Coordinates of C-alpha atoms and ligand atoms in Angstrom, one line a residue:
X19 CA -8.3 -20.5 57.9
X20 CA -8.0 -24.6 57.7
X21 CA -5.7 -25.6 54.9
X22 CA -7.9 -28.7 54.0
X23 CA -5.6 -32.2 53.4
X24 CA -6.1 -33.8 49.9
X25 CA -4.8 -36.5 48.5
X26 CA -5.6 -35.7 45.0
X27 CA -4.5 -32.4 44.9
X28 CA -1.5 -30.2 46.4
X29 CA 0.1 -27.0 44.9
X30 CA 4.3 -27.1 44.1
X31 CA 6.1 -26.6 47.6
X32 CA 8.6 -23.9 47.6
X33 CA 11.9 -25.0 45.4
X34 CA 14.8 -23.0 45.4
X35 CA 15.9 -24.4 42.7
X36 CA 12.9 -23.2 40.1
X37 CA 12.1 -19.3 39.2
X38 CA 8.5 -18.7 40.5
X39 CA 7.1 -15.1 40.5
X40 CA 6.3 -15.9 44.2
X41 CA 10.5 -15.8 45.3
X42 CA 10.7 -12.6 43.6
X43 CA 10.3 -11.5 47.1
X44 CA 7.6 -9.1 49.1
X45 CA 8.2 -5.9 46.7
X46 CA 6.0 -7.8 44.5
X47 CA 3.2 -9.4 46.1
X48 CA 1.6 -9.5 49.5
X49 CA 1.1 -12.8 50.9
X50 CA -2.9 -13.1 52.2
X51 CA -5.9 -15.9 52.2
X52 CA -8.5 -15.1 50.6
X53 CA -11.5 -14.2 52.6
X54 CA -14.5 -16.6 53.1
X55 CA -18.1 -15.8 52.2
X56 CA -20.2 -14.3 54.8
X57 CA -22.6 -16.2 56.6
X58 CA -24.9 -17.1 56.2
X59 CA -23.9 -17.7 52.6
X60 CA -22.2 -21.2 51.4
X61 CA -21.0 -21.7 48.0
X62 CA -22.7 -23.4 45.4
X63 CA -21.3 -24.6 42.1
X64 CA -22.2 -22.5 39.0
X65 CA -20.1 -23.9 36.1
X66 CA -17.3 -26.4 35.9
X67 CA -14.9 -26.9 33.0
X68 CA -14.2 -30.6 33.2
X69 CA -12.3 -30.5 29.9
X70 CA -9.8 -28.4 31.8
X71 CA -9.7 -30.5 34.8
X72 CA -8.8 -33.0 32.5
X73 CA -5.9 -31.5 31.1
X74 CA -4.8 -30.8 34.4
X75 CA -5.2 -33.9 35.9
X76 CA -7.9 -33.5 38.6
X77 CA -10.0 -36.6 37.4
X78 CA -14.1 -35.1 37.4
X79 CA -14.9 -36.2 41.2
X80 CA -12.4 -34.0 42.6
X81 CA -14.1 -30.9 40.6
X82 CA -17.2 -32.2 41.8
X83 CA -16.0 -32.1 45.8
X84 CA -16.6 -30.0 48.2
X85 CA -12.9 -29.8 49.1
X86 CA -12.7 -28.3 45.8
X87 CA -16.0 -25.9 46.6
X88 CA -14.7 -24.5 49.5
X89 CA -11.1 -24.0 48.4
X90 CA -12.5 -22.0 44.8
X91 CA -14.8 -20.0 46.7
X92 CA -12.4 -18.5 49.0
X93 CA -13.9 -20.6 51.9
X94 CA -10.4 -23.0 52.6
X95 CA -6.6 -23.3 51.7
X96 CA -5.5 -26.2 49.7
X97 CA -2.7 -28.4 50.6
X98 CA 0.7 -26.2 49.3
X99 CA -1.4 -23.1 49.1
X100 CA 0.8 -20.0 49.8
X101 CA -1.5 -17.5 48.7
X102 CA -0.7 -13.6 47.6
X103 CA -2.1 -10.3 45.4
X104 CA 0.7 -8.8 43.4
X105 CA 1.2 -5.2 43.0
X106 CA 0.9 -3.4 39.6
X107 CA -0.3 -0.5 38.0
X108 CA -1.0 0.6 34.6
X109 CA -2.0 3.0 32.2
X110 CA -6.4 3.2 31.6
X111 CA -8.1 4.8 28.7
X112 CA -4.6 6.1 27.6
X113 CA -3.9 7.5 31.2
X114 CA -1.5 6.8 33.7
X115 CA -3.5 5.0 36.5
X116 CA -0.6 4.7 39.1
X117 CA -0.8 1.5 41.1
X118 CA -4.1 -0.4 40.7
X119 CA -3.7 -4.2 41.3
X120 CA -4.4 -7.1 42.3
X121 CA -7.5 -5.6 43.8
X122 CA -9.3 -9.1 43.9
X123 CA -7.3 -11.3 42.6
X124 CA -5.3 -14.1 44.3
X125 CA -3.1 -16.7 43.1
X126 CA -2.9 -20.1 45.0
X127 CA 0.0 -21.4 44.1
X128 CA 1.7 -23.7 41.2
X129 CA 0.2 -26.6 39.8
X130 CA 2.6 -29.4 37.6
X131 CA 0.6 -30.3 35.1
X132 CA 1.6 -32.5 32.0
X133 CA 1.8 -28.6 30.2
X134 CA 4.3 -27.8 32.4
X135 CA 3.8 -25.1 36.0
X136 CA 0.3 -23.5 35.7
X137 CA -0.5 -21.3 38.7
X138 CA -4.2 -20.8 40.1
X139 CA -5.5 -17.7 40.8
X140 CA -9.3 -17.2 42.4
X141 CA -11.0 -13.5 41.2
X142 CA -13.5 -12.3 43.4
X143 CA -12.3 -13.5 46.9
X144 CA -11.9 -11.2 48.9
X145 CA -9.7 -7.4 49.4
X146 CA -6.1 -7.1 49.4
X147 CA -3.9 -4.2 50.2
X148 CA -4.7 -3.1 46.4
X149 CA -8.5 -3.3 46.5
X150 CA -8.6 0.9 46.5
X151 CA -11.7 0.8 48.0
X152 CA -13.0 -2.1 45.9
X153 CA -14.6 -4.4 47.7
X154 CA -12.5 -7.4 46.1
X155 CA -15.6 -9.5 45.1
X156 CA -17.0 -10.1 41.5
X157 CA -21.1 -10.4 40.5
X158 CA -22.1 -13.7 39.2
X159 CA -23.0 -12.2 35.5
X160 CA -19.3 -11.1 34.8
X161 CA -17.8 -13.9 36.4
X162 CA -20.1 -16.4 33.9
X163 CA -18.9 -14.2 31.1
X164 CA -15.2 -14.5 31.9
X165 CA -15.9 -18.2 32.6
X166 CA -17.5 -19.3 29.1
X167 CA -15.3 -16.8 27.3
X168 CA -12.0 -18.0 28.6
X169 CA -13.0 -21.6 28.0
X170 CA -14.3 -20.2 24.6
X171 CA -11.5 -18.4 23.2
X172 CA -9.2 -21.9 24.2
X173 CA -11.0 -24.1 22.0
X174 CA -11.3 -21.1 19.0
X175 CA -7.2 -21.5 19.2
X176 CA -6.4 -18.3 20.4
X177 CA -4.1 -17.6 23.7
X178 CA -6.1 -17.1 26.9
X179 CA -5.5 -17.5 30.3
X180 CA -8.3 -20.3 31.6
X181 CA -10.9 -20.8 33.4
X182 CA -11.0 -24.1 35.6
X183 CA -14.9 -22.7 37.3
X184 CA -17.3 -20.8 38.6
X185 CA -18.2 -20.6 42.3
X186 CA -21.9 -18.5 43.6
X187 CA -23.0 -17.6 46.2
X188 CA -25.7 -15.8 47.8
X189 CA -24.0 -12.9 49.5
X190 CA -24.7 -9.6 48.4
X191 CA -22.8 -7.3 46.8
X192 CA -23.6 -3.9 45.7
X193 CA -22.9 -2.6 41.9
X194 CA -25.9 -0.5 40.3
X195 CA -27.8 -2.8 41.4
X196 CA -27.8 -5.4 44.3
X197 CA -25.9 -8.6 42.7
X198 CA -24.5 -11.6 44.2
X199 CA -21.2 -12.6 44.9
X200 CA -19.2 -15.3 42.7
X201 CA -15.3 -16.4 42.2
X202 CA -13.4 -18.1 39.1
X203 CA -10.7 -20.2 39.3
X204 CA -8.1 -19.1 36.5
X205 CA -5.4 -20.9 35.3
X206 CA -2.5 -19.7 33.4
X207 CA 1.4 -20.1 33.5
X208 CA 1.7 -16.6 34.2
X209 CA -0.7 -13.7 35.1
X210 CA 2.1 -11.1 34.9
X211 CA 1.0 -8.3 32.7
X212 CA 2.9 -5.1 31.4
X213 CA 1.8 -2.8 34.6
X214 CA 3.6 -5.6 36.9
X215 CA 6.5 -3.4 34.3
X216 CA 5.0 -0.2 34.5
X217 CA 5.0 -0.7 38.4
X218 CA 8.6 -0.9 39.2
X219 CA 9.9 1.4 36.4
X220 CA 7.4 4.3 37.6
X221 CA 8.2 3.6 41.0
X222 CA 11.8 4.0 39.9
X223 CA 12.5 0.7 41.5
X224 CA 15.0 -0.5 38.9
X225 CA 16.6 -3.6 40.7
X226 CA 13.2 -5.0 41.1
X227 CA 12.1 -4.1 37.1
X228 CA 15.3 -6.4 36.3
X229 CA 14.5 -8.9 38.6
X230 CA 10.6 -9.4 37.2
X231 CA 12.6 -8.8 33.7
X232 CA 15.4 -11.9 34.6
X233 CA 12.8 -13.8 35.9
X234 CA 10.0 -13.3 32.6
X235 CA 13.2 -14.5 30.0
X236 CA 14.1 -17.4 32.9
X237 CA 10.9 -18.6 32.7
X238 CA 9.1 -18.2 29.7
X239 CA 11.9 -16.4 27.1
X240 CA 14.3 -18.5 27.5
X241 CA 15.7 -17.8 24.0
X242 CA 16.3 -14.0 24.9
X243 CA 18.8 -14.8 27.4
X244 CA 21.7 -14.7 24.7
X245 CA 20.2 -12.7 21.6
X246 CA 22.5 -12.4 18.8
X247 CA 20.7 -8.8 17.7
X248 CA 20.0 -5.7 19.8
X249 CA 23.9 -5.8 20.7
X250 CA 23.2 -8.8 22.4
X251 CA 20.6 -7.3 25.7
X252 CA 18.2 -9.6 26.4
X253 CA 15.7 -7.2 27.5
X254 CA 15.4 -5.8 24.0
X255 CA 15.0 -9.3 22.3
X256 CA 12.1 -9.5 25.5
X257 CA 10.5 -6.6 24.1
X258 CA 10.7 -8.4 20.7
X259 CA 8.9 -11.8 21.5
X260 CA 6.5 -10.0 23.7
X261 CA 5.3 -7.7 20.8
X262 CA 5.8 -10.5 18.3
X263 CA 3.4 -12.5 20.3
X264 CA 0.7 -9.6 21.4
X265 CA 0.7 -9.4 17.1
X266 CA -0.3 -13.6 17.2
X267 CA -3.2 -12.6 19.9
X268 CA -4.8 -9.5 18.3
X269 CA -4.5 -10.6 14.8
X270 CA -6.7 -13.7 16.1
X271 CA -8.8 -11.6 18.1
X272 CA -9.7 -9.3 14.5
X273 CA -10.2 -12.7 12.5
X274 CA -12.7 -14.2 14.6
X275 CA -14.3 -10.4 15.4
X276 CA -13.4 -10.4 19.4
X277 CA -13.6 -6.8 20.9
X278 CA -11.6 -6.7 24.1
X279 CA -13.2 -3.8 25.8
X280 CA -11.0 -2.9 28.2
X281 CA -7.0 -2.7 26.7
X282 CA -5.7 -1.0 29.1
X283 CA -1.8 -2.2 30.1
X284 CA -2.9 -3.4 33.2
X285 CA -5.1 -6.1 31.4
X286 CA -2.3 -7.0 28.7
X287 CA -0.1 -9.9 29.5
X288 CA 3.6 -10.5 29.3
X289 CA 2.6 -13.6 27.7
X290 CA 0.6 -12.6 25.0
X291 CA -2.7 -14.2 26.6
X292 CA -6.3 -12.9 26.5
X293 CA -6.8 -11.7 29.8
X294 CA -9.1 -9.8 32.3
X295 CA -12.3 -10.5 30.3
X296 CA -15.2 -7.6 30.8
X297 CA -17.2 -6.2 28.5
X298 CA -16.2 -8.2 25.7
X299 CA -18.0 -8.9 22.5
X300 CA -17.9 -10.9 19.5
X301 CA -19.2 -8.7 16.9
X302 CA -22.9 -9.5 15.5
X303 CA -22.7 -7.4 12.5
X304 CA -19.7 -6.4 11.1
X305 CA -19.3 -2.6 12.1
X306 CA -15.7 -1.8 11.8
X307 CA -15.8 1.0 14.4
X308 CA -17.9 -0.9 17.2
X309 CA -17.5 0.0 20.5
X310 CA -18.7 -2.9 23.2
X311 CA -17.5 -1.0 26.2
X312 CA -20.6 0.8 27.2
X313 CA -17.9 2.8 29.8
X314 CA -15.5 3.8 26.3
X315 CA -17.4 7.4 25.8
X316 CA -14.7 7.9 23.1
X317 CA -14.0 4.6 21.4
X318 CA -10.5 3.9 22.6
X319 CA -10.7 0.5 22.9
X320 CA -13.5 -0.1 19.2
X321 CA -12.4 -2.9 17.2
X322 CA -10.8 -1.7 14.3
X323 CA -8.7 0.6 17.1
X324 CA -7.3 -2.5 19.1
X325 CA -4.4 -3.4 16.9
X326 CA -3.1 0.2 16.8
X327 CA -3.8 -0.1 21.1
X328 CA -1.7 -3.4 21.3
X329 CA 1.0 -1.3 19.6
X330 CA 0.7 1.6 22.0
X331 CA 0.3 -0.5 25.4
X332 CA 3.8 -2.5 24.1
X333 CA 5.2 1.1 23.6
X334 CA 4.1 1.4 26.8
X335 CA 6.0 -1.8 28.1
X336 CA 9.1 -0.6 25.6
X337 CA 9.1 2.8 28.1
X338 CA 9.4 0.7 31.3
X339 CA 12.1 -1.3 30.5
X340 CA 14.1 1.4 29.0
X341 CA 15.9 1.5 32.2
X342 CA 18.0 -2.0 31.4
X343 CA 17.9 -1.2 27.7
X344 CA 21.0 1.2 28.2
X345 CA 21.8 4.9 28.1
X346 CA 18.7 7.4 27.2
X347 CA 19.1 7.4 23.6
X348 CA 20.7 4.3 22.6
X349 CA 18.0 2.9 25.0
X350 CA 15.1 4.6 22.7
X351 CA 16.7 2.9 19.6
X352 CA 16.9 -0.2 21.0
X353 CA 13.2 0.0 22.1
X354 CA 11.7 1.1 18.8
X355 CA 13.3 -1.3 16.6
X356 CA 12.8 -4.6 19.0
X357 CA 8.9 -2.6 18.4
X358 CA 9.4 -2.6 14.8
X359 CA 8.5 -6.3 14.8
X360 CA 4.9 -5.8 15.6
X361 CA 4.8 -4.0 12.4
X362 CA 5.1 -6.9 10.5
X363 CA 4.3 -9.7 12.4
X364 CA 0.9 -8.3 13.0
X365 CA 0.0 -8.2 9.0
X366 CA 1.6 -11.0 8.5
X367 CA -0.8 -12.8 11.5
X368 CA -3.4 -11.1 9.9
X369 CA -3.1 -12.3 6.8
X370 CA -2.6 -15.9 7.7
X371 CA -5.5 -15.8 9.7
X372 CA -7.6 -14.3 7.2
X373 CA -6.1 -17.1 4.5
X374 CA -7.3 -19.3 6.8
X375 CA -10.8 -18.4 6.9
X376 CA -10.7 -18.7 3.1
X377 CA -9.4 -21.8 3.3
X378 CA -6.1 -21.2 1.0
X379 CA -3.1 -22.9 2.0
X380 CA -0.6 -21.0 0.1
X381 CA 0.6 -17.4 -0.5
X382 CA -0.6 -15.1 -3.3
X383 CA 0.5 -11.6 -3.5
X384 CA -2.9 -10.2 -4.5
X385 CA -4.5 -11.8 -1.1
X386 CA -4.5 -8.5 0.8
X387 CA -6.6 -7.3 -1.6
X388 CA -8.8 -10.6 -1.7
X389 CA -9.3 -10.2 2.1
X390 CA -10.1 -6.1 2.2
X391 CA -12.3 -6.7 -0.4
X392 CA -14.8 -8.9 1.6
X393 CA -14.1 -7.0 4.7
X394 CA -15.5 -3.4 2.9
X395 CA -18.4 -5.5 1.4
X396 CA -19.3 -7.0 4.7
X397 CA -18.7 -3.3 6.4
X398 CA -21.0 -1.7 3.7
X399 CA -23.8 -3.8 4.4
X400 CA -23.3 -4.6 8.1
X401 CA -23.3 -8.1 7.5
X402 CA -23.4 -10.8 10.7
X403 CA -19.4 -11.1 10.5
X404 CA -19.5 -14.9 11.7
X405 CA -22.9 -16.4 9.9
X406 CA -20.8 -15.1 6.8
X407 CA -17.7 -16.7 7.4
X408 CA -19.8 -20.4 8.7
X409 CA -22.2 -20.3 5.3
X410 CA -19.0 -19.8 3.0
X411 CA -17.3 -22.3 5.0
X412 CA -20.3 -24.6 4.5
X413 CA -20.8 -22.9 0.8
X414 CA -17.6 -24.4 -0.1
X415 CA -18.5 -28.0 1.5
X416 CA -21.0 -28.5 -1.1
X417 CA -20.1 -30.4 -3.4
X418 CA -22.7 -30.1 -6.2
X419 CA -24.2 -26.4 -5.7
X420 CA -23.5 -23.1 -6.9
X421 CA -20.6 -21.9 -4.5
X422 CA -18.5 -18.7 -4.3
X423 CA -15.9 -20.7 -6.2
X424 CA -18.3 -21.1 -9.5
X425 CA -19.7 -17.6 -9.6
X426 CA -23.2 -17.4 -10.5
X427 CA -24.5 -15.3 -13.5
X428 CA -25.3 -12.0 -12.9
X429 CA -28.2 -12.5 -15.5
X430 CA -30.0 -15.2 -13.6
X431 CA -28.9 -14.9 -10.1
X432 CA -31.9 -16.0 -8.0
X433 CA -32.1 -19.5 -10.3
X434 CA -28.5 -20.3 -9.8
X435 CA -28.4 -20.0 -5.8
X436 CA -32.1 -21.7 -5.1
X437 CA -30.3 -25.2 -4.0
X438 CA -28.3 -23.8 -0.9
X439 CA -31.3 -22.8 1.9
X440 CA -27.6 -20.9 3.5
X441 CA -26.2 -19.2 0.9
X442 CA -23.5 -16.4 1.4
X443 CA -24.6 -14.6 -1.2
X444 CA -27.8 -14.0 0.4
X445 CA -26.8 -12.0 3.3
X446 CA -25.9 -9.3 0.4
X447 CA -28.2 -7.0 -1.2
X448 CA -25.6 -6.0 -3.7
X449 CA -25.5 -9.8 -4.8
X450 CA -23.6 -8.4 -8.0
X451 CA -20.4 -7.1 -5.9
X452 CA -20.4 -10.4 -3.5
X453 CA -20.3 -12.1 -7.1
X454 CA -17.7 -9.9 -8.3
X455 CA -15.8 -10.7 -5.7
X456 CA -16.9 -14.5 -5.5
X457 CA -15.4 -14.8 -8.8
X458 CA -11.7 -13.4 -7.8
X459 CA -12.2 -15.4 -4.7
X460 CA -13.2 -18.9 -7.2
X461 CA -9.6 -18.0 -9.4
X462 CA -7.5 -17.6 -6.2
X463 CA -8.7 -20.9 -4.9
X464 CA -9.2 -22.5 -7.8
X465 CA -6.1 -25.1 -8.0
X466 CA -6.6 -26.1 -4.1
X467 CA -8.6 -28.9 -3.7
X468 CA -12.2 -28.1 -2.6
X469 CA -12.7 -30.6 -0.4
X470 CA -9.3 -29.0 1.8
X471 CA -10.2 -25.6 1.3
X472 CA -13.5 -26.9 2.6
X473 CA -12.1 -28.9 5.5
X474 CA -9.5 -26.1 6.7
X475 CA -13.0 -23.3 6.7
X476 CA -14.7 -25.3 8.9
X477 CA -11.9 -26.0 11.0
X478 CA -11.5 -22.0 11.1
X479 CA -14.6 -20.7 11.2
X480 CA -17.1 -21.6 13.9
X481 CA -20.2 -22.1 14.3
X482 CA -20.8 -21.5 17.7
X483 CA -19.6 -17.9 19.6
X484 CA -20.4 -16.2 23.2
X485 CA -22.4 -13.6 21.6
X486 CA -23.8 -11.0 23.8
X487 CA -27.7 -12.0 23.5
X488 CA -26.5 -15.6 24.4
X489 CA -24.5 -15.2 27.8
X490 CA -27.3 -12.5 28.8
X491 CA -30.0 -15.5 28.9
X492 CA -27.1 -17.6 30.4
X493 CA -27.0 -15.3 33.1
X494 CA -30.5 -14.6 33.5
X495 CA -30.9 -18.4 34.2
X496 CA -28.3 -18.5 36.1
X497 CA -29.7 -15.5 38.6
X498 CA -32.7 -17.9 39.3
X499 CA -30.2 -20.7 40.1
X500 CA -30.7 -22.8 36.6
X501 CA -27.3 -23.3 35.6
X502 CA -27.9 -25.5 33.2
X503 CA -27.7 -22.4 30.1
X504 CA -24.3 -22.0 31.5
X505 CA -23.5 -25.8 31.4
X506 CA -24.8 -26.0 27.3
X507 CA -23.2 -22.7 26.6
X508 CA -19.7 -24.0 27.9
X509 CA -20.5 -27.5 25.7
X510 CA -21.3 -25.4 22.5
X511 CA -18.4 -23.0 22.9
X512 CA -15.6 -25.9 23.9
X513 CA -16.7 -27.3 20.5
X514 CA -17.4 -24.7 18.4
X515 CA -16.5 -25.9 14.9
X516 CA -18.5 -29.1 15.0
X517 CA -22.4 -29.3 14.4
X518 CA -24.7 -29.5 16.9
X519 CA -28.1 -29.6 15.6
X520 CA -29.8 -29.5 19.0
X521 CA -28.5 -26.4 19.4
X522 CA -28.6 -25.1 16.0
X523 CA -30.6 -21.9 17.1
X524 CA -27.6 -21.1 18.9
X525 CA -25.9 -20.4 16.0
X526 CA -28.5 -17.9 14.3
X527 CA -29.1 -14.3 14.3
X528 CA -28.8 -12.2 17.5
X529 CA -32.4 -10.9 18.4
X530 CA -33.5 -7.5 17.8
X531 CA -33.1 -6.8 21.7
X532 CA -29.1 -8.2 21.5
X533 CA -28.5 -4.8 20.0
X534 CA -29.3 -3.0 23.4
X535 CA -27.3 -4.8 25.6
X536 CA -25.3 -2.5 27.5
X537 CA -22.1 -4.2 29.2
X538 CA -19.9 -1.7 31.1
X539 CA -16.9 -1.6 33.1
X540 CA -18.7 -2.5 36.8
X541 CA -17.9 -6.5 37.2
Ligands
AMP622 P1 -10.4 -4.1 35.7 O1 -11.0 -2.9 35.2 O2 -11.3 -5.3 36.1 O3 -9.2 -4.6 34.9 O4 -9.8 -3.7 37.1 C1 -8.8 -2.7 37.3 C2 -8.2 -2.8 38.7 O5 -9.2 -2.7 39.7 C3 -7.6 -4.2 38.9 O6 -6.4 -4.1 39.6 C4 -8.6 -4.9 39.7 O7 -8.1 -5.9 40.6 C5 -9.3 -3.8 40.5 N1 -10.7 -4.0 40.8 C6 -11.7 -4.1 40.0 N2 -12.8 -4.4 40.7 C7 -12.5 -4.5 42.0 C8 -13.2 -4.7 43.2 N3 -14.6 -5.0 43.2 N4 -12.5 -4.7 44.3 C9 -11.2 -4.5 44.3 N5 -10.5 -4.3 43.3 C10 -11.1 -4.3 42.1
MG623 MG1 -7.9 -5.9 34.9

């Protein structure tokens, strides 16, 4: 393969002097090109995520080129690129998997950005030695969804490894169905994950495990290299910031209603990013025990299951690096208490979160109870979990209406809530428990300024979300080369919070047919 010259972009030469996963050395990784599309197939653009060329520096023409075309479809090498697959493995559906990956991912190399080293990695071009008899592509439809949801979850505030675009093609590529090929561009600082762990300490290849370990605290834990607790080991205190950080994550992910799908270890990362996105969902109504992986028979991976999962995937982790945690059992002690601080840095993340979306600012005691007690209402009645949380945020930005804040009488209901077209209040057909608990809600905020609690809602709460129904249409388009649901989709979800009354009908109900979407595992 050509490596093609560019002035405007190159990827970090090798330097000694700076940890880089790819010096780790070949017990990690195999070094490989990617392989080009078959002919007669060229590449062909199928979304771009020019506010992440920005932030990286690329300037729009260069995402635009067809330097960049060919090199994000697997088709050329760009100037610096050393590409490689790393090896990991991982436990699935609760099981141990053995070695699994990358099976069709590979990085580039290191960018430096103004954020500091990101590297690039392309999904979907081509096999590597860990394909398994994969065939190392992806099909356009999952590689749109990971696009727009990547980019999505970024501007919602929660931690995600990116997504810099989407590449098509016309070459075939059997799933269920014949699809067609496609490739996205991801960027992140690291895509380690906990079976890059798993890996070496299954594999009982300790000196490498310590080396991944010494290089994860190097690069990105810095402040575990000389912990004052856990007797002073610096793998415990990793184990620490890893969980407290995977608590950060999945507390966001509950708040805003994001089902993973898929949380198996292999798709968990060291650095507490949203990663390896499938069939993911944002919940339509809010069903606690929803299930979006049509492949999860049993319902591992349902929503109200994934904070327990983070916990057992970073037990998981915890096993793995038992081997530089010390002897057996002081090494088990020191695991489960650097563990112990998911258990409260996940409530706690919950809970501010959750403040958040009620727009309070400070800490009450009784909030818990404040928050559960919307949550059951909205469970009882199956309630669209985000068209709530937007019409109290808007509720509450009215200034002279009836609003949660000044309860309305239970004797003359309908009268009281006639001025607001989107009232909460109406999405309830118990309208005296949402008032019951509009009135607790009106006390607890009732010495914050409205106008803030207002302001910090819609801040919180968006508007805009990659539900199911939506990317589906995307995608359909998209299969008929009309990109352009792709390219408002990405515009929508990159601002989600604001208004955007062209597109308002983006933001309603999901159609009747949304609830028989099926999205499984094959991607
Ligand atoms: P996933 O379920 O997408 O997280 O994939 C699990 C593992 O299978 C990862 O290591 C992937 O790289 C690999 N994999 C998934 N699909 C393919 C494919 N079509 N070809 C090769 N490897 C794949
Ligand atoms: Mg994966």
């Amino acid at each position: 393969m050509s490596t093609t010259p560019s002035a405007a972009f190159s990827f970090l030469s090798p330097s000694p002097a700076q940890e880089r996963f790819a010096h780790l050395g070949p017990a990690f990784y195999t070094a490989l090109q990617p392989t080009p599309l078959p002919a007669p197939y060229p590449p062909y653009w199928v979304g771009t995520s020019l506010a992440l060329a920005r932030e990286l520096g690329l300037g729009d023409a260069w995402l635009s080129s067809n330097e960049a075309l060919q090199a994000l479809s697997g088709n050329a090498l760009l100037s610096g690129s050393v590409p490689y697959a790393s090896v990991y493995s991982g436990h699935q559906f609760g099981v141990w998997a053995g070695q699994l990956g990358d099976g069709r991912a590979i990085c580039l190399g290191e960018q430096a950005t103004a954020q500091g080293r990101l590297e690039w990695q392309l999904k979907g071009a081509g096999r590597t030695p860990y394909s398994r008899g994969g065939d190392g592509r992806a099909v356009l439809r999952s590689s749109i969804r990971e696009f727009l949801c990547s980019e999505a979850m970024h501007a919602l505030g929660i931690a995600t490894t990116r997504a810099l675009c989407v590449t098509g093609s016309d070459a075939p590529i059997q799933r269920e169905t014949l699809e067609t090929a496609a490739v996205v561009t991801r960027v992140a600082p690291s895509f380690v994950r906990f079976g890059h762990f798993e890996h070496f300490a299954y594999t009982g290849q300790h000196g490498e495990l310590k080396a991944l370990a010494d290089y994860t605290i190097a690069r990105f834990y810095p402040m575990c290299a000389q912990p004052t607790a856990f007797g002073g080991n610096p793998y415990a205190a990793l184990l620490q910031a890893v969980s407290e950080r995977t608590a950060c994550m999945v507390a966001q992910w509950q708040a805003v209603g994001f089902c993973h799908g898929v949380m198996n270890t292999d798709n968990m990362s060291i650095l507490g990013l949203t990663i390896d996105y499938g069939p993911f969902q944002f919940l339509d109504a809010f069903v606690p025990s929803h299930i979006c992986n049509h492949s999860d028979t049993q319902g591992r991976y349902a929503y109200n299951r994934q904070p327990n999962i983070a916990y057992w995937n970073l037990f998981c982790l915890g096993q793995a690096l038992m081997p530089l945690l010390g002897e057996a059992n002081a090494a088990q002690e020191l695991a489960l208490s650097a563990l112990e601080s998911y258990k409260s840095a996940y409530p706690q993340a919950l809970q501010a979160a959750y403040r958040a979306k009620l727009g309070l600012v400070d800490v009450q005691e009784t909030d818990m109870a404040l928050i559960e007690g919307i949550l059951k209402l909205l469970a009882t009645e199956r309630v669209d979990y985000s068209i709530f949380w937007r019409r109290l945020s808007e509720q509450m930005a009215l200034p002279d209406t009836p609003q949660p804040s000044r309860p309305i009488s239970a004797e003359n209901p309908a009268e009281n809530t006639s001025q607001s077209a989107n009232n909460p209040r109406d999405l309830f057909l118990d309208r005296r428990a949402f008032d019951a608990w509009s009135l607790q809600y009106s006390e607890r905020s009732t010495h914050i300024q409205r106008a803030s609690v207002a302001d910090l809602m819609l801040k919180t709460n968006p508007k805009y979300l990659l539900r199911n129904h939506l990317g589906e249409k995307a995608i359909q388009a998209a299969k008929l080369k009309d990109f352009s649901e792709v390219n408002t989709l990405l515009t929508l979800l990159q601002n989600p919070f604001e208004e955007h009354p062209a597109h308002a009908s983006y933001a309603d109900f999901p159609p009747s047919w949304a609830a028989s979407i099926e999205i499984s595992c094959s991607s």
